[in-house]
Each structure stands twice: as structure tokens, then as C-alpha cells.
Amino acid sequence: MVKEIRVKSVLNKHRKRDEWFLDDYSVNPYELCMFNCVYCYIRGSKYGFNMQDELSVKINACQLLEKGLQRRARKGEYGFISISSSTEPWQPIEEKYKLTRKMLQIILHYKFPIHVGTKSTLVERDMQLLKEIDENAILPKDLSDKLNHGVFVTFSFSSLEGRIAKIFEPAAPKPSERLETLWKFRENGFFAGIAYIPVLPFISDTNEQLEMMIKTAKEFNASYVFVGALTLQGTCKRLYYRVLQNHFPELLPKYEEIFKRSFQPSKSYQQKLEKKAFKLCKKYGVQYQILSKI
Ligand code: SF4
């Protein structure tokens, strides 16, 4: 049963712009997510495996967003808004509530640029609206000479293999469907790419897997790629280890080793992963990150 809640604020201003996502703001129309990815950090320490049971809809989100954007626009404080940072904006419940769609209409009115992050094929429903935002958005001054798009559409993957994705992202659309949607966005002139986040240690971080991921990005004409390591925060570690135990028991000791000190692998693991991805992007002629590093 979905809960309808009223919240006090919905437009979050970030203290510092994210280097990879380039967002200054974020909005989240829903609380939690029906896709239930095993590694998803939004569970924190509060929620168990099935987030669907606790899913909430922020029914006053549009009024709050309207107020917030009106104020920011008046002061000229334009910046990319992340849609969304801690929920899936086009999860199945969106078909009923259309809250993300309504928020996009408000964003279009106030001419803010956005960074869409999704695993959903439902995003295609709003392509026309996203096109209008792309064409009308006012970019933040310090990025206006570096970018010529008011919308980035990023599809995220932890693996391109349907069998693996089914285990770790049980209710999300298949990777092949996400790739097809990416293709459609590119065909329609969008700046759209791929976030391979999180790359799963010993599962999708092998040289062969990484090569396949970058090669696939090229084949689907992704505008950019970026890659990030797995983190296991809050209850995620316990849930993730339970899933490993069921599907890849031989990997458990290896995970215990790399996550023994922290919720994330060592800095050197992360740097190595990025270096490999960067080299492969060069090899296949794919842009690494939104603000090109190639
Ligand atoms: S789709 Fe995103 S927000 Fe939803 S469970 Fe997966 S990682 Fe979390």
C-alpha cells in the first residue's frame, strides 16, 4: 500500500556541485523505490529488502517545487537539478501519480536545466517535455561555455547481463531495454549516456566485462560514460552478502576482504577501476564523463 505524505521541502540545494553529475540541486518526488536494487544506499539502516512496502508519494511536492524555483529564478540562481538523487523518478507508481511529469512542467516554466538519472523505460513517455527543457533551460554562468545542453539523460547499470541484473536489480527494466531507450534518446538528439554505477567487484569489474561495457556504450552511441565502484552502506552490506551467499558463495570471502574496513573499497581499487575505464573509453572513442576528460 503506497503512502501519501506531505513534506516540508523538496528542492535541495547542494553545498557543492557534484563533479560527475554536475548538479547543484536535487528533487525527489518519491521516498524509496520499487526497483529494489540490492546495493541501493537509500535504504540506509532503516529499511529492509522490500522497499515497496514503505514507498511514499510526496503529494505536495509540486507546490513546494514551484515556490522554490520561483525564488531561485528571481535571484538568477540557475543550476542543474538532479532528477532524482534518492529515488527512481520513473518507477511504476509514476504511471498513476505522474508526479515526475508535473515537476518537469514546473521546471520547464522556470527554465532550469536538469540531469535525469534513471533505470526506467518510462522516461520515454516524457521525451517531448524533456526536449523543451533542453531547448529552453538557462545554464549556470560558469558552465555555459562548456556545455550546450540543458538536459543530460543518464541510464545506470551495474551489469549488462540480464541474468546478473535480475539478481541485483530485481524489479528494474532489463539492461537491454534500458539500452534501447538510451538509443531512442540519442536518435532524438539528446545528450544521453551511461553511468556504470555501481560496478560489482569480481562480477562486472573484470577486464572483459569492462571492455564489453564501454564497447556497448559506443554501439549504442552514448554521449558519455562514467564508472563508479560499489558502496555498501547501512543495511545494504547484510542484504548484499545474503544475495552473494545464495548466488555467488565463492565470492563472499573476497568481498569480506575488500569491504572489511569500510563501506567502500580502497581508494586504490577505485582509482584502478577509473583508470581502466578511462583507457577503454579512449580506445573506443567514447567521452569519459559529462565534462569530457578525453
Ligand atoms: S533504481 Fe535507483 S533508487 Fe531505485 S532501488 Fe535501484 S538504485 Fe535505488
PDB file of C-alpha atoms and ligand atoms in Angstrom:
ATOM      1  CA  MET A   1       0.000   0.000   0.000  1.00  0.00           C
ATOM      2  CA  VAL A   2       1.579   3.298  -1.110  1.00  0.00           C
ATOM      3  CA  LYS A   3       1.634   6.075   1.481  1.00  0.00           C
ATOM      4  CA  GLU A   4       0.821   9.665   0.557  1.00  0.00           C
ATOM      5  CA  ILE A   5       2.880  12.079   2.607  1.00  0.00           C
ATOM      6  CA  ARG A   6       3.312  15.835   2.895  1.00  0.00           C
ATOM      7  CA  VAL A   7       6.897  17.062   3.197  1.00  0.00           C
ATOM      8  CA  LYS A   8       8.408  20.371   4.329  1.00  0.00           C
ATOM      9  CA  SER A   9      10.821  20.839   1.443  1.00  0.00           C
ATOM     10  CA  VAL A  10      11.539  19.227  -1.888  1.00  0.00           C
ATOM     11  CA  LEU A  11      14.161  21.333  -3.667  1.00  0.00           C
ATOM     12  CA  ASN A  12      17.508  20.548  -2.058  1.00  0.00           C
ATOM     13  CA  LYS A  13      20.369  22.945  -2.713  1.00  0.00           C
ATOM     14  CA  HIS A  14      23.732  21.175  -2.577  1.00  0.00           C
ATOM     15  CA  ARG A  15      26.619  22.817  -0.768  1.00  0.00           C
ATOM     16  CA  LYS A  16      28.965  21.929  -3.598  1.00  0.00           C
ATOM     17  CA  ARG A  17      28.292  20.941  -7.194  1.00  0.00           C
ATOM     18  CA  ASP A  18      28.874  17.246  -7.839  1.00  0.00           C
ATOM     19  CA  GLU A  19      31.878  16.827 -10.148  1.00  0.00           C
ATOM     20  CA  TRP A  20      30.404  13.918 -12.086  1.00  0.00           C
ATOM     21  CA  PHE A  21      26.700  14.691 -12.144  1.00  0.00           C
ATOM     22  CA  LEU A  22      27.139  18.492 -12.280  1.00  0.00           C
ATOM     23  CA  ASP A  23      24.003  19.058 -10.219  1.00  0.00           C
ATOM     24  CA  ASP A  24      23.522  21.992  -7.858  1.00  0.00           C
ATOM     25  CA  TYR A  25      20.049  20.908  -6.755  1.00  0.00           C
ATOM     26  CA  SER A  26      18.067  17.703  -6.403  1.00  0.00           C
ATOM     27  CA  VAL A  27      14.396  16.826  -6.216  1.00  0.00           C
ATOM     28  CA  ASN A  28      12.868  13.504  -5.220  1.00  0.00           C
ATOM     29  CA  PRO A  29       9.141  13.063  -5.894  1.00  0.00           C
ATOM     30  CA  TYR A  30       9.019   9.713  -4.095  1.00  0.00           C
ATOM     31  CA  GLU A  31      10.577   8.274  -0.983  1.00  0.00           C
ATOM     32  CA  LEU A  32      12.272   4.900  -1.576  1.00  0.00           C
ATOM     33  CA  CYS A  33      11.967   2.883  -4.764  1.00  0.00           C
ATOM     34  CA  MET A  34      10.059  -0.075  -6.171  1.00  0.00           C
ATOM     35  CA  PHE A  35      13.036  -1.344  -8.198  1.00  0.00           C
ATOM     36  CA  ASN A  36      14.619  -2.654  -5.015  1.00  0.00           C
ATOM     37  CA  CYS A  37      18.256  -2.824  -6.083  1.00  0.00           C
ATOM     38  CA  VAL A  38      20.172  -4.849  -3.518  1.00  0.00           C
ATOM     39  CA  TYR A  39      23.003  -2.317  -3.305  1.00  0.00           C
ATOM     40  CA  CYS A  40      20.790   0.792  -3.100  1.00  0.00           C
ATOM     41  CA  TYR A  41      22.073   3.190  -0.450  1.00  0.00           C
ATOM     42  CA  ILE A  42      18.701   4.888   0.106  1.00  0.00           C
ATOM     43  CA  ARG A  43      17.713   2.078   2.458  1.00  0.00           C
ATOM     44  CA  GLY A  44      20.195   3.473   4.965  1.00  0.00           C
ATOM     45  CA  SER A  45      19.962   1.469   8.131  1.00  0.00           C
ATOM     46  CA  LYS A  46      16.199   1.837   8.361  1.00  0.00           C
ATOM     47  CA  TYR A  47      14.744  -0.275   5.576  1.00  0.00           C
ATOM     48  CA  GLY A  48      14.877  -3.988   4.804  1.00  0.00           C
ATOM     49  CA  PHE A  49      14.882  -5.750   1.470  1.00  0.00           C
ATOM     50  CA  ASN A  50      11.466  -4.811   0.175  1.00  0.00           C
ATOM     51  CA  MET A  51      11.339  -1.015  -0.148  1.00  0.00           C
ATOM     52  CA  GLN A  52       7.987  -1.274  -1.929  1.00  0.00           C
ATOM     53  CA  ASP A  53       6.309  -1.801   1.459  1.00  0.00           C
ATOM     54  CA  GLU A  54       7.464   1.642   2.624  1.00  0.00           C
ATOM     55  CA  LEU A  55       7.164   3.589  -0.626  1.00  0.00           C
ATOM     56  CA  SER A  56       5.771   7.108  -0.188  1.00  0.00           C
ATOM     57  CA  VAL A  57       4.490   9.722  -2.610  1.00  0.00           C
ATOM     58  CA  LYS A  58       5.195  13.358  -1.742  1.00  0.00           C
ATOM     59  CA  ILE A  59       1.811  14.729  -2.657  1.00  0.00           C
ATOM     60  CA  ASN A  60       2.683  18.389  -2.002  1.00  0.00           C
ATOM     61  CA  ALA A  61       5.973  18.196  -3.945  1.00  0.00           C
ATOM     62  CA  CYS A  62       4.786  20.312  -6.888  1.00  0.00           C
ATOM     63  CA  GLN A  63       3.640  23.270  -4.777  1.00  0.00           C
ATOM     64  CA  LEU A  64       6.945  23.248  -2.906  1.00  0.00           C
ATOM     65  CA  LEU A  65       8.974  22.977  -6.085  1.00  0.00           C
ATOM     66  CA  GLU A  66       7.079  25.861  -7.674  1.00  0.00           C
ATOM     67  CA  LYS A  67       7.804  28.077  -4.653  1.00  0.00           C
ATOM     68  CA  GLY A  68      11.443  27.071  -4.507  1.00  0.00           C
ATOM     69  CA  LEU A  69      12.155  27.582  -8.208  1.00  0.00           C
ATOM     70  CA  GLN A  70      10.301  30.883  -8.328  1.00  0.00           C
ATOM     71  CA  ARG A  71      12.562  32.193  -5.565  1.00  0.00           C
ATOM     72  CA  ARG A  72      15.772  30.823  -7.094  1.00  0.00           C
ATOM     73  CA  ALA A  73      14.882  32.058 -10.593  1.00  0.00           C
ATOM     74  CA  ARG A  74      14.159  35.546  -9.278  1.00  0.00           C
ATOM     75  CA  LYS A  75      17.693  35.656  -7.864  1.00  0.00           C
ATOM     76  CA  GLY A  76      19.163  34.151 -11.062  1.00  0.00           C
ATOM     77  CA  GLU A  77      20.428  31.110  -9.155  1.00  0.00           C
ATOM     78  CA  TYR A  78      20.271  28.699 -12.079  1.00  0.00           C
ATOM     79  CA  GLY A  79      21.878  25.276 -11.735  1.00  0.00           C
ATOM     80  CA  PHE A  80      21.329  21.691 -12.822  1.00  0.00           C
ATOM     81  CA  ILE A  81      18.663  19.853 -10.859  1.00  0.00           C
ATOM     82  CA  SER A  82      19.215  16.136 -10.345  1.00  0.00           C
ATOM     83  CA  ILE A  83      16.082  14.113 -11.009  1.00  0.00           C
ATOM     84  CA  SER A  84      16.485  12.213  -8.814  1.00  0.00           C
ATOM     85  CA  SER A  85      19.225  11.592  -6.296  1.00  0.00           C
ATOM     86  CA  SER A  86      17.468   9.163  -3.966  1.00  0.00           C
ATOM     87  CA  THR A  87      14.568   7.569  -5.776  1.00  0.00           C
ATOM     88  CA  GLU A  88      13.692   6.386  -9.286  1.00  0.00           C
ATOM     89  CA  PRO A  89      11.587   9.199 -10.810  1.00  0.00           C
ATOM     90  CA  TRP A  90      10.013   6.903 -13.451  1.00  0.00           C
ATOM     91  CA  GLN A  91       9.262   3.882 -11.267  1.00  0.00           C
ATOM     92  CA  PRO A  92       5.925   2.119 -11.918  1.00  0.00           C
ATOM     93  CA  ILE A  93       3.950   4.248  -9.429  1.00  0.00           C
ATOM     94  CA  GLU A  94       4.738   7.275 -11.642  1.00  0.00           C
ATOM     95  CA  GLU A  95       2.249   5.923 -14.202  1.00  0.00           C
ATOM     96  CA  LYS A  96      -0.501   6.599 -11.694  1.00  0.00           C
ATOM     97  CA  TYR A  97       0.673   9.775  -9.915  1.00  0.00           C
ATOM     98  CA  LYS A  98       2.558  11.489 -12.799  1.00  0.00           C
ATOM     99  CA  LEU A  99       4.422  13.498 -10.171  1.00  0.00           C
ATOM    100  CA  THR A 100       7.715  13.495 -12.059  1.00  0.00           C
ATOM    101  CA  ARG A 101       5.922  14.705 -15.179  1.00  0.00           C
ATOM    102  CA  LYS A 102       4.244  17.535 -13.259  1.00  0.00           C
ATOM    103  CA  MET A 103       7.593  18.538 -11.773  1.00  0.00           C
ATOM    104  CA  LEU A 104       9.151  18.648 -15.245  1.00  0.00           C
ATOM    105  CA  GLN A 105       6.400  21.045 -16.364  1.00  0.00           C
ATOM    106  CA  ILE A 106       7.258  23.377 -13.478  1.00  0.00           C
ATOM    107  CA  ILE A 107      10.977  23.099 -14.251  1.00  0.00           C
ATOM    108  CA  LEU A 108      10.278  23.976 -17.892  1.00  0.00           C
ATOM    109  CA  HIS A 109       8.336  27.033 -16.812  1.00  0.00           C
ATOM    110  CA  TYR A 110      11.235  28.310 -14.690  1.00  0.00           C
ATOM    111  CA  LYS A 111      13.847  27.280 -17.298  1.00  0.00           C
ATOM    112  CA  PHE A 112      16.116  25.238 -15.026  1.00  0.00           C
ATOM    113  CA  PRO A 113      18.482  22.663 -16.564  1.00  0.00           C
ATOM    114  CA  ILE A 114      18.298  19.067 -15.326  1.00  0.00           C
ATOM    115  CA  HIS A 115      20.274  15.864 -15.022  1.00  0.00           C
ATOM    116  CA  VAL A 116      17.999  12.855 -15.321  1.00  0.00           C
ATOM    117  CA  GLY A 117      19.241   9.630 -13.721  1.00  0.00           C
ATOM    118  CA  THR A 118      17.157   6.552 -14.413  1.00  0.00           C
ATOM    119  CA  LYS A 119      16.917   2.821 -14.953  1.00  0.00           C
ATOM    120  CA  SER A 120      13.395   3.090 -16.305  1.00  0.00           C
ATOM    121  CA  THR A 121      11.989   2.866 -19.816  1.00  0.00           C
ATOM    122  CA  LEU A 122       9.008   5.002 -18.730  1.00  0.00           C
ATOM    123  CA  VAL A 123      11.233   8.082 -19.146  1.00  0.00           C
ATOM    124  CA  GLU A 124      10.431   7.821 -22.861  1.00  0.00           C
ATOM    125  CA  ARG A 125       6.880   8.985 -22.093  1.00  0.00           C
ATOM    126  CA  ASP A 126       8.275  12.440 -21.218  1.00  0.00           C
ATOM    127  CA  MET A 127      10.665  12.799 -24.131  1.00  0.00           C
ATOM    128  CA  GLN A 128       8.854  15.778 -25.650  1.00  0.00           C
ATOM    129  CA  LEU A 129       8.781  17.645 -22.350  1.00  0.00           C
ATOM    130  CA  LEU A 130      12.466  16.913 -21.797  1.00  0.00           C
ATOM    131  CA  LYS A 131      13.192  18.222 -25.287  1.00  0.00           C
ATOM    132  CA  GLU A 132      11.506  21.518 -24.424  1.00  0.00           C
ATOM    133  CA  ILE A 133      13.513  21.789 -21.198  1.00  0.00           C
ATOM    134  CA  ASP A 134      16.692  21.027 -23.151  1.00  0.00           C
ATOM    135  CA  GLU A 135      15.985  23.835 -25.613  1.00  0.00           C
ATOM    136  CA  ASN A 136      14.877  26.466 -23.101  1.00  0.00           C
ATOM    137  CA  ALA A 137      16.981  25.918 -19.975  1.00  0.00           C
ATOM    138  CA  ILE A 138      19.237  28.669 -18.678  1.00  0.00           C
ATOM    139  CA  LEU A 139      22.638  27.171 -17.834  1.00  0.00           C
ATOM    140  CA  PRO A 140      24.627  28.249 -14.767  1.00  0.00           C
ATOM    141  CA  LYS A 141      27.047  31.001 -15.851  1.00  0.00           C
ATOM    142  CA  ASP A 142      30.234  29.066 -15.117  1.00  0.00           C
ATOM    143  CA  LEU A 143      29.114  26.108 -17.268  1.00  0.00           C
ATOM    144  CA  SER A 144      27.543  27.958 -20.158  1.00  0.00           C
ATOM    145  CA  ASP A 145      30.720  27.982 -22.279  1.00  0.00           C
ATOM    146  CA  LYS A 146      31.434  24.309 -21.557  1.00  0.00           C
ATOM    147  CA  LEU A 147      28.038  22.795 -22.285  1.00  0.00           C
ATOM    148  CA  ASN A 148      25.373  23.198 -24.917  1.00  0.00           C
ATOM    149  CA  HIS A 149      22.586  21.090 -23.418  1.00  0.00           C
ATOM    150  CA  GLY A 150      20.037  21.857 -20.737  1.00  0.00           C
ATOM    151  CA  VAL A 151      19.237  18.174 -20.168  1.00  0.00           C
ATOM    152  CA  PHE A 152      21.501  15.157 -19.613  1.00  0.00           C
ATOM    153  CA  VAL A 153      19.826  11.761 -19.570  1.00  0.00           C
ATOM    154  CA  THR A 154      21.923   9.131 -17.802  1.00  0.00           C
ATOM    155  CA  PHE A 155      20.948   5.454 -17.723  1.00  0.00           C
ATOM    156  CA  SER A 156      22.570   3.447 -14.953  1.00  0.00           C
ATOM    157  CA  PHE A 157      23.726  -0.167 -14.995  1.00  0.00           C
ATOM    158  CA  SER A 158      25.575  -2.458 -12.622  1.00  0.00           C
ATOM    159  CA  SER A 159      25.979  -5.102 -15.318  1.00  0.00           C
ATOM    160  CA  LEU A 160      24.857  -5.527 -18.906  1.00  0.00           C
ATOM    161  CA  GLU A 161      23.979  -9.172 -18.362  1.00  0.00           C
ATOM    162  CA  GLY A 162      20.261  -9.736 -17.837  1.00  0.00           C
ATOM    163  CA  ARG A 163      20.949 -12.703 -15.533  1.00  0.00           C
ATOM    164  CA  ILE A 164      23.149 -10.621 -13.199  1.00  0.00           C
ATOM    165  CA  ALA A 165      20.861  -7.578 -13.294  1.00  0.00           C
ATOM    166  CA  LYS A 166      17.895  -9.767 -12.300  1.00  0.00           C
ATOM    167  CA  ILE A 167      19.755 -10.779  -9.143  1.00  0.00           C
ATOM    168  CA  PHE A 168      20.935  -7.326  -8.081  1.00  0.00           C
ATOM    169  CA  GLU A 169      18.199  -5.080  -9.561  1.00  0.00           C
ATOM    170  CA  PRO A 170      15.227  -7.446  -9.314  1.00  0.00           C
ATOM    171  CA  ALA A 171      12.405  -5.121 -10.372  1.00  0.00           C
ATOM    172  CA  ALA A 172      14.188  -2.744 -12.751  1.00  0.00           C
ATOM    173  CA  PRO A 173      13.766  -2.979 -16.545  1.00  0.00           C
ATOM    174  CA  LYS A 174      16.266  -5.290 -18.242  1.00  0.00           C
ATOM    175  CA  PRO A 175      19.628  -3.790 -19.311  1.00  0.00           C
ATOM    176  CA  SER A 176      18.710  -4.465 -22.959  1.00  0.00           C
ATOM    177  CA  GLU A 177      15.527  -2.360 -22.543  1.00  0.00           C
ATOM    178  CA  ARG A 178      17.476   0.477 -20.927  1.00  0.00           C
ATOM    179  CA  LEU A 179      19.955   0.415 -23.811  1.00  0.00           C
ATOM    180  CA  GLU A 180      17.129   0.590 -26.343  1.00  0.00           C
ATOM    181  CA  THR A 181      15.701   3.601 -24.518  1.00  0.00           C
ATOM    182  CA  LEU A 182      19.120   5.257 -24.487  1.00  0.00           C
ATOM    183  CA  TRP A 183      19.310   4.672 -28.252  1.00  0.00           C
ATOM    184  CA  LYS A 184      15.941   6.376 -28.760  1.00  0.00           C
ATOM    185  CA  PHE A 185      17.058   9.407 -26.749  1.00  0.00           C
ATOM    186  CA  ARG A 186      20.229   9.666 -28.809  1.00  0.00           C
ATOM    187  CA  GLU A 187      18.245   9.322 -32.039  1.00  0.00           C
ATOM    188  CA  ASN A 188      16.161  12.269 -30.853  1.00  0.00           C
ATOM    189  CA  GLY A 189      19.206  14.468 -30.353  1.00  0.00           C
ATOM    190  CA  PHE A 190      19.592  14.231 -26.575  1.00  0.00           C
ATOM    191  CA  PHE A 191      22.883  14.375 -24.726  1.00  0.00           C
ATOM    192  CA  ALA A 192      22.439  10.957 -23.126  1.00  0.00           C
ATOM    193  CA  GLY A 193      24.888   8.498 -21.667  1.00  0.00           C
ATOM    194  CA  ILE A 194      25.637   5.701 -19.258  1.00  0.00           C
ATOM    195  CA  ALA A 195      26.652   5.530 -15.614  1.00  0.00           C
ATOM    196  CA  TYR A 196      28.165   2.151 -14.872  1.00  0.00           C
ATOM    197  CA  ILE A 197      27.494   2.638 -11.195  1.00  0.00           C
ATOM    198  CA  PRO A 198      27.953   0.535  -9.232  1.00  0.00           C
ATOM    199  CA  VAL A 199      30.411  -1.776 -10.947  1.00  0.00           C
ATOM    200  CA  LEU A 200      30.212  -5.003  -8.947  1.00  0.00           C
ATOM    201  CA  PRO A 201      33.563  -6.396  -7.732  1.00  0.00           C
ATOM    202  CA  PHE A 202      34.551  -9.777  -9.284  1.00  0.00           C
ATOM    203  CA  ILE A 203      31.276  -9.746 -11.267  1.00  0.00           C
ATOM    204  CA  SER A 204      31.278  -6.743 -13.562  1.00  0.00           C
ATOM    205  CA  ASP A 205      34.722  -5.259 -12.844  1.00  0.00           C
ATOM    206  CA  THR A 206      36.761  -7.799 -14.809  1.00  0.00           C
ATOM    207  CA  ASN A 207      38.743  -6.534 -17.813  1.00  0.00           C
ATOM    208  CA  GLU A 208      36.461  -8.453 -20.188  1.00  0.00           C
ATOM    209  CA  GLN A 209      33.275  -7.103 -18.614  1.00  0.00           C
ATOM    210  CA  LEU A 210      34.559  -3.526 -18.551  1.00  0.00           C
ATOM    211  CA  GLU A 211      35.625  -3.769 -22.165  1.00  0.00           C
ATOM    212  CA  MET A 212      32.185  -5.077 -23.109  1.00  0.00           C
ATOM    213  CA  MET A 213      30.540  -2.202 -21.190  1.00  0.00           C
ATOM    214  CA  ILE A 214      32.495   0.537 -22.962  1.00  0.00           C
ATOM    215  CA  LYS A 215      32.156  -1.180 -26.338  1.00  0.00           C
ATOM    216  CA  THR A 216      28.390  -1.397 -25.796  1.00  0.00           C
ATOM    217  CA  ALA A 217      28.266   2.305 -24.889  1.00  0.00           C
ATOM    218  CA  LYS A 218      29.918   3.012 -28.246  1.00  0.00           C
ATOM    219  CA  GLU A 219      27.499   0.730 -30.112  1.00  0.00           C
ATOM    220  CA  PHE A 220      24.516   2.476 -28.543  1.00  0.00           C
ATOM    221  CA  ASN A 221      26.002   5.866 -29.362  1.00  0.00           C
ATOM    222  CA  ALA A 222      26.215   7.021 -25.713  1.00  0.00           C
ATOM    223  CA  SER A 223      27.281  10.664 -25.444  1.00  0.00           C
ATOM    224  CA  TYR A 224      29.389   9.861 -22.356  1.00  0.00           C
ATOM    225  CA  VAL A 225      30.198   7.179 -19.826  1.00  0.00           C
ATOM    226  CA  PHE A 226      31.255   7.292 -16.222  1.00  0.00           C
ATOM    227  CA  VAL A 227      32.120   4.468 -13.900  1.00  0.00           C
ATOM    228  CA  GLY A 228      31.931   4.104 -10.123  1.00  0.00           C
ATOM    229  CA  ALA A 229      32.655   1.403  -7.577  1.00  0.00           C
ATOM    230  CA  LEU A 230      30.153  -0.382  -5.365  1.00  0.00           C
ATOM    231  CA  THR A 231      29.453   1.005  -1.893  1.00  0.00           C
ATOM    232  CA  LEU A 232      27.558  -0.933   0.758  1.00  0.00           C
ATOM    233  CA  GLN A 233      26.009   1.419   3.270  1.00  0.00           C
ATOM    234  CA  GLY A 234      23.639   0.753   6.157  1.00  0.00           C
ATOM    235  CA  THR A 235      21.713  -2.498   5.801  1.00  0.00           C
ATOM    236  CA  CYS A 236      22.979  -2.936   2.224  1.00  0.00           C
ATOM    237  CA  LYS A 237      26.028  -4.916   3.302  1.00  0.00           C
ATOM    238  CA  ARG A 238      23.947  -7.542   5.086  1.00  0.00           C
ATOM    239  CA  LEU A 239      21.454  -7.798   2.221  1.00  0.00           C
ATOM    240  CA  TYR A 240      24.146  -7.882  -0.432  1.00  0.00           C
ATOM    241  CA  TYR A 241      26.081 -10.605   1.400  1.00  0.00           C
ATOM    242  CA  ARG A 242      22.880 -12.632   1.701  1.00  0.00           C
ATOM    243  CA  VAL A 243      22.395 -12.410  -2.062  1.00  0.00           C
ATOM    244  CA  LEU A 244      26.047 -13.333  -2.646  1.00  0.00           C
ATOM    245  CA  GLN A 245      25.647 -16.328  -0.359  1.00  0.00           C
ATOM    246  CA  ASN A 246      22.729 -17.536  -2.497  1.00  0.00           C
ATOM    247  CA  HIS A 247      24.179 -16.856  -5.929  1.00  0.00           C
ATOM    248  CA  PHE A 248      27.968 -16.470  -5.686  1.00  0.00           C
ATOM    249  CA  PRO A 249      29.061 -18.064  -2.371  1.00  0.00           C
ATOM    250  CA  GLU A 250      32.655 -18.384  -3.611  1.00  0.00           C
ATOM    251  CA  LEU A 251      32.895 -14.569  -3.764  1.00  0.00           C
ATOM    252  CA  LEU A 252      31.931 -13.897  -0.155  1.00  0.00           C
ATOM    253  CA  PRO A 253      35.471 -14.137   1.325  1.00  0.00           C
ATOM    254  CA  LYS A 254      36.771 -11.807  -1.388  1.00  0.00           C
ATOM    255  CA  TYR A 255      34.080  -9.223  -0.594  1.00  0.00           C
ATOM    256  CA  GLU A 256      34.718  -9.521   3.136  1.00  0.00           C
ATOM    257  CA  GLU A 257      38.331  -8.706   2.400  1.00  0.00           C
ATOM    258  CA  ILE A 258      37.711  -5.596   0.279  1.00  0.00           C
ATOM    259  CA  PHE A 259      34.905  -4.272   2.492  1.00  0.00           C
ATOM    260  CA  LYS A 260      36.465  -5.206   5.818  1.00  0.00           C
ATOM    261  CA  ARG A 261      37.435  -1.674   6.816  1.00  0.00           C
ATOM    262  CA  SER A 262      34.768   0.412   5.209  1.00  0.00           C
ATOM    263  CA  PHE A 263      31.512   0.598   3.301  1.00  0.00           C
ATOM    264  CA  GLN A 264      33.583   1.201   0.170  1.00  0.00           C
ATOM    265  CA  PRO A 265      36.606  -0.451  -1.459  1.00  0.00           C
ATOM    266  CA  SER A 266      40.034   1.157  -1.031  1.00  0.00           C
ATOM    267  CA  LYS A 267      40.954   4.326  -2.906  1.00  0.00           C
ATOM    268  CA  SER A 268      43.460   2.393  -4.988  1.00  0.00           C
ATOM    269  CA  TYR A 269      40.690  -0.039  -6.135  1.00  0.00           C
ATOM    270  CA  GLN A 270      38.562   2.915  -7.201  1.00  0.00           C
ATOM    271  CA  GLN A 271      41.420   4.669  -8.969  1.00  0.00           C
ATOM    272  CA  LYS A 272      42.358   1.463 -10.805  1.00  0.00           C
ATOM    273  CA  LEU A 273      38.755   0.990 -11.934  1.00  0.00           C
ATOM    274  CA  GLU A 274      38.512   4.544 -13.247  1.00  0.00           C
ATOM    275  CA  LYS A 275      41.878   4.307 -14.976  1.00  0.00           C
ATOM    276  CA  LYS A 276      40.821   1.139 -16.785  1.00  0.00           C
ATOM    277  CA  ALA A 277      37.505   2.698 -17.846  1.00  0.00           C
ATOM    278  CA  PHE A 278      39.260   5.862 -18.995  1.00  0.00           C
ATOM    279  CA  LYS A 279      41.715   3.842 -21.148  1.00  0.00           C
ATOM    280  CA  LEU A 280      38.895   1.805 -22.677  1.00  0.00           C
ATOM    281  CA  CYS A 281      36.932   4.970 -23.456  1.00  0.00           C
ATOM    282  CA  LYS A 282      39.971   6.293 -25.291  1.00  0.00           C
ATOM    283  CA  LYS A 283      40.292   3.028 -27.198  1.00  0.00           C
ATOM    284  CA  TYR A 284      36.658   3.076 -28.332  1.00  0.00           C
ATOM    285  CA  GLY A 285      36.339   6.845 -28.776  1.00  0.00           C
ATOM    286  CA  VAL A 286      33.731   7.313 -26.046  1.00  0.00           C
ATOM    287  CA  GLN A 287      33.652  10.510 -23.993  1.00  0.00           C
ATOM    288  CA  TYR A 288      34.607   9.897 -20.351  1.00  0.00           C
ATOM    289  CA  GLN A 289      32.333  11.890 -18.047  1.00  0.00           C
ATOM    290  CA  ILE A 290      29.899  14.662 -18.895  1.00  0.00           C
ATOM    291  CA  LEU A 291      32.580  17.319 -18.977  1.00  0.00           C
ATOM    292  CA  SER A 292      34.924  15.452 -21.272  1.00  0.00           C
ATOM    293  CA  LYS A 293      38.194  14.111 -19.916  1.00  0.00           C
ATOM    294  CA  ILE A 294      39.210  12.848 -23.359  1.00  0.00           C
TER     295      ILE A 294
HETATM  296  S1  SF4 B   1      16.611   2.219  -9.224  1.00  0.00           S
HETATM  297 FE1  SF4 B   1      17.977   3.604  -8.148  1.00  0.00          FE
HETATM  298  S2  SF4 B   1      16.775   4.414  -6.445  1.00  0.00           S
HETATM  299 FE2  SF4 B   1      15.721   2.583  -7.211  1.00  0.00          FE
HETATM  300  S3  SF4 B   1      16.428   0.906  -5.931  1.00  0.00           S
HETATM  301 FE3  SF4 B   1      17.724   0.975  -7.769  1.00  0.00          FE
HETATM  302  S4  SF4 B   1      19.484   2.243  -7.211  1.00  0.00           S
HETATM  303 FE4  SF4 B   1      17.857   2.624  -5.689  1.00  0.00          FE
END
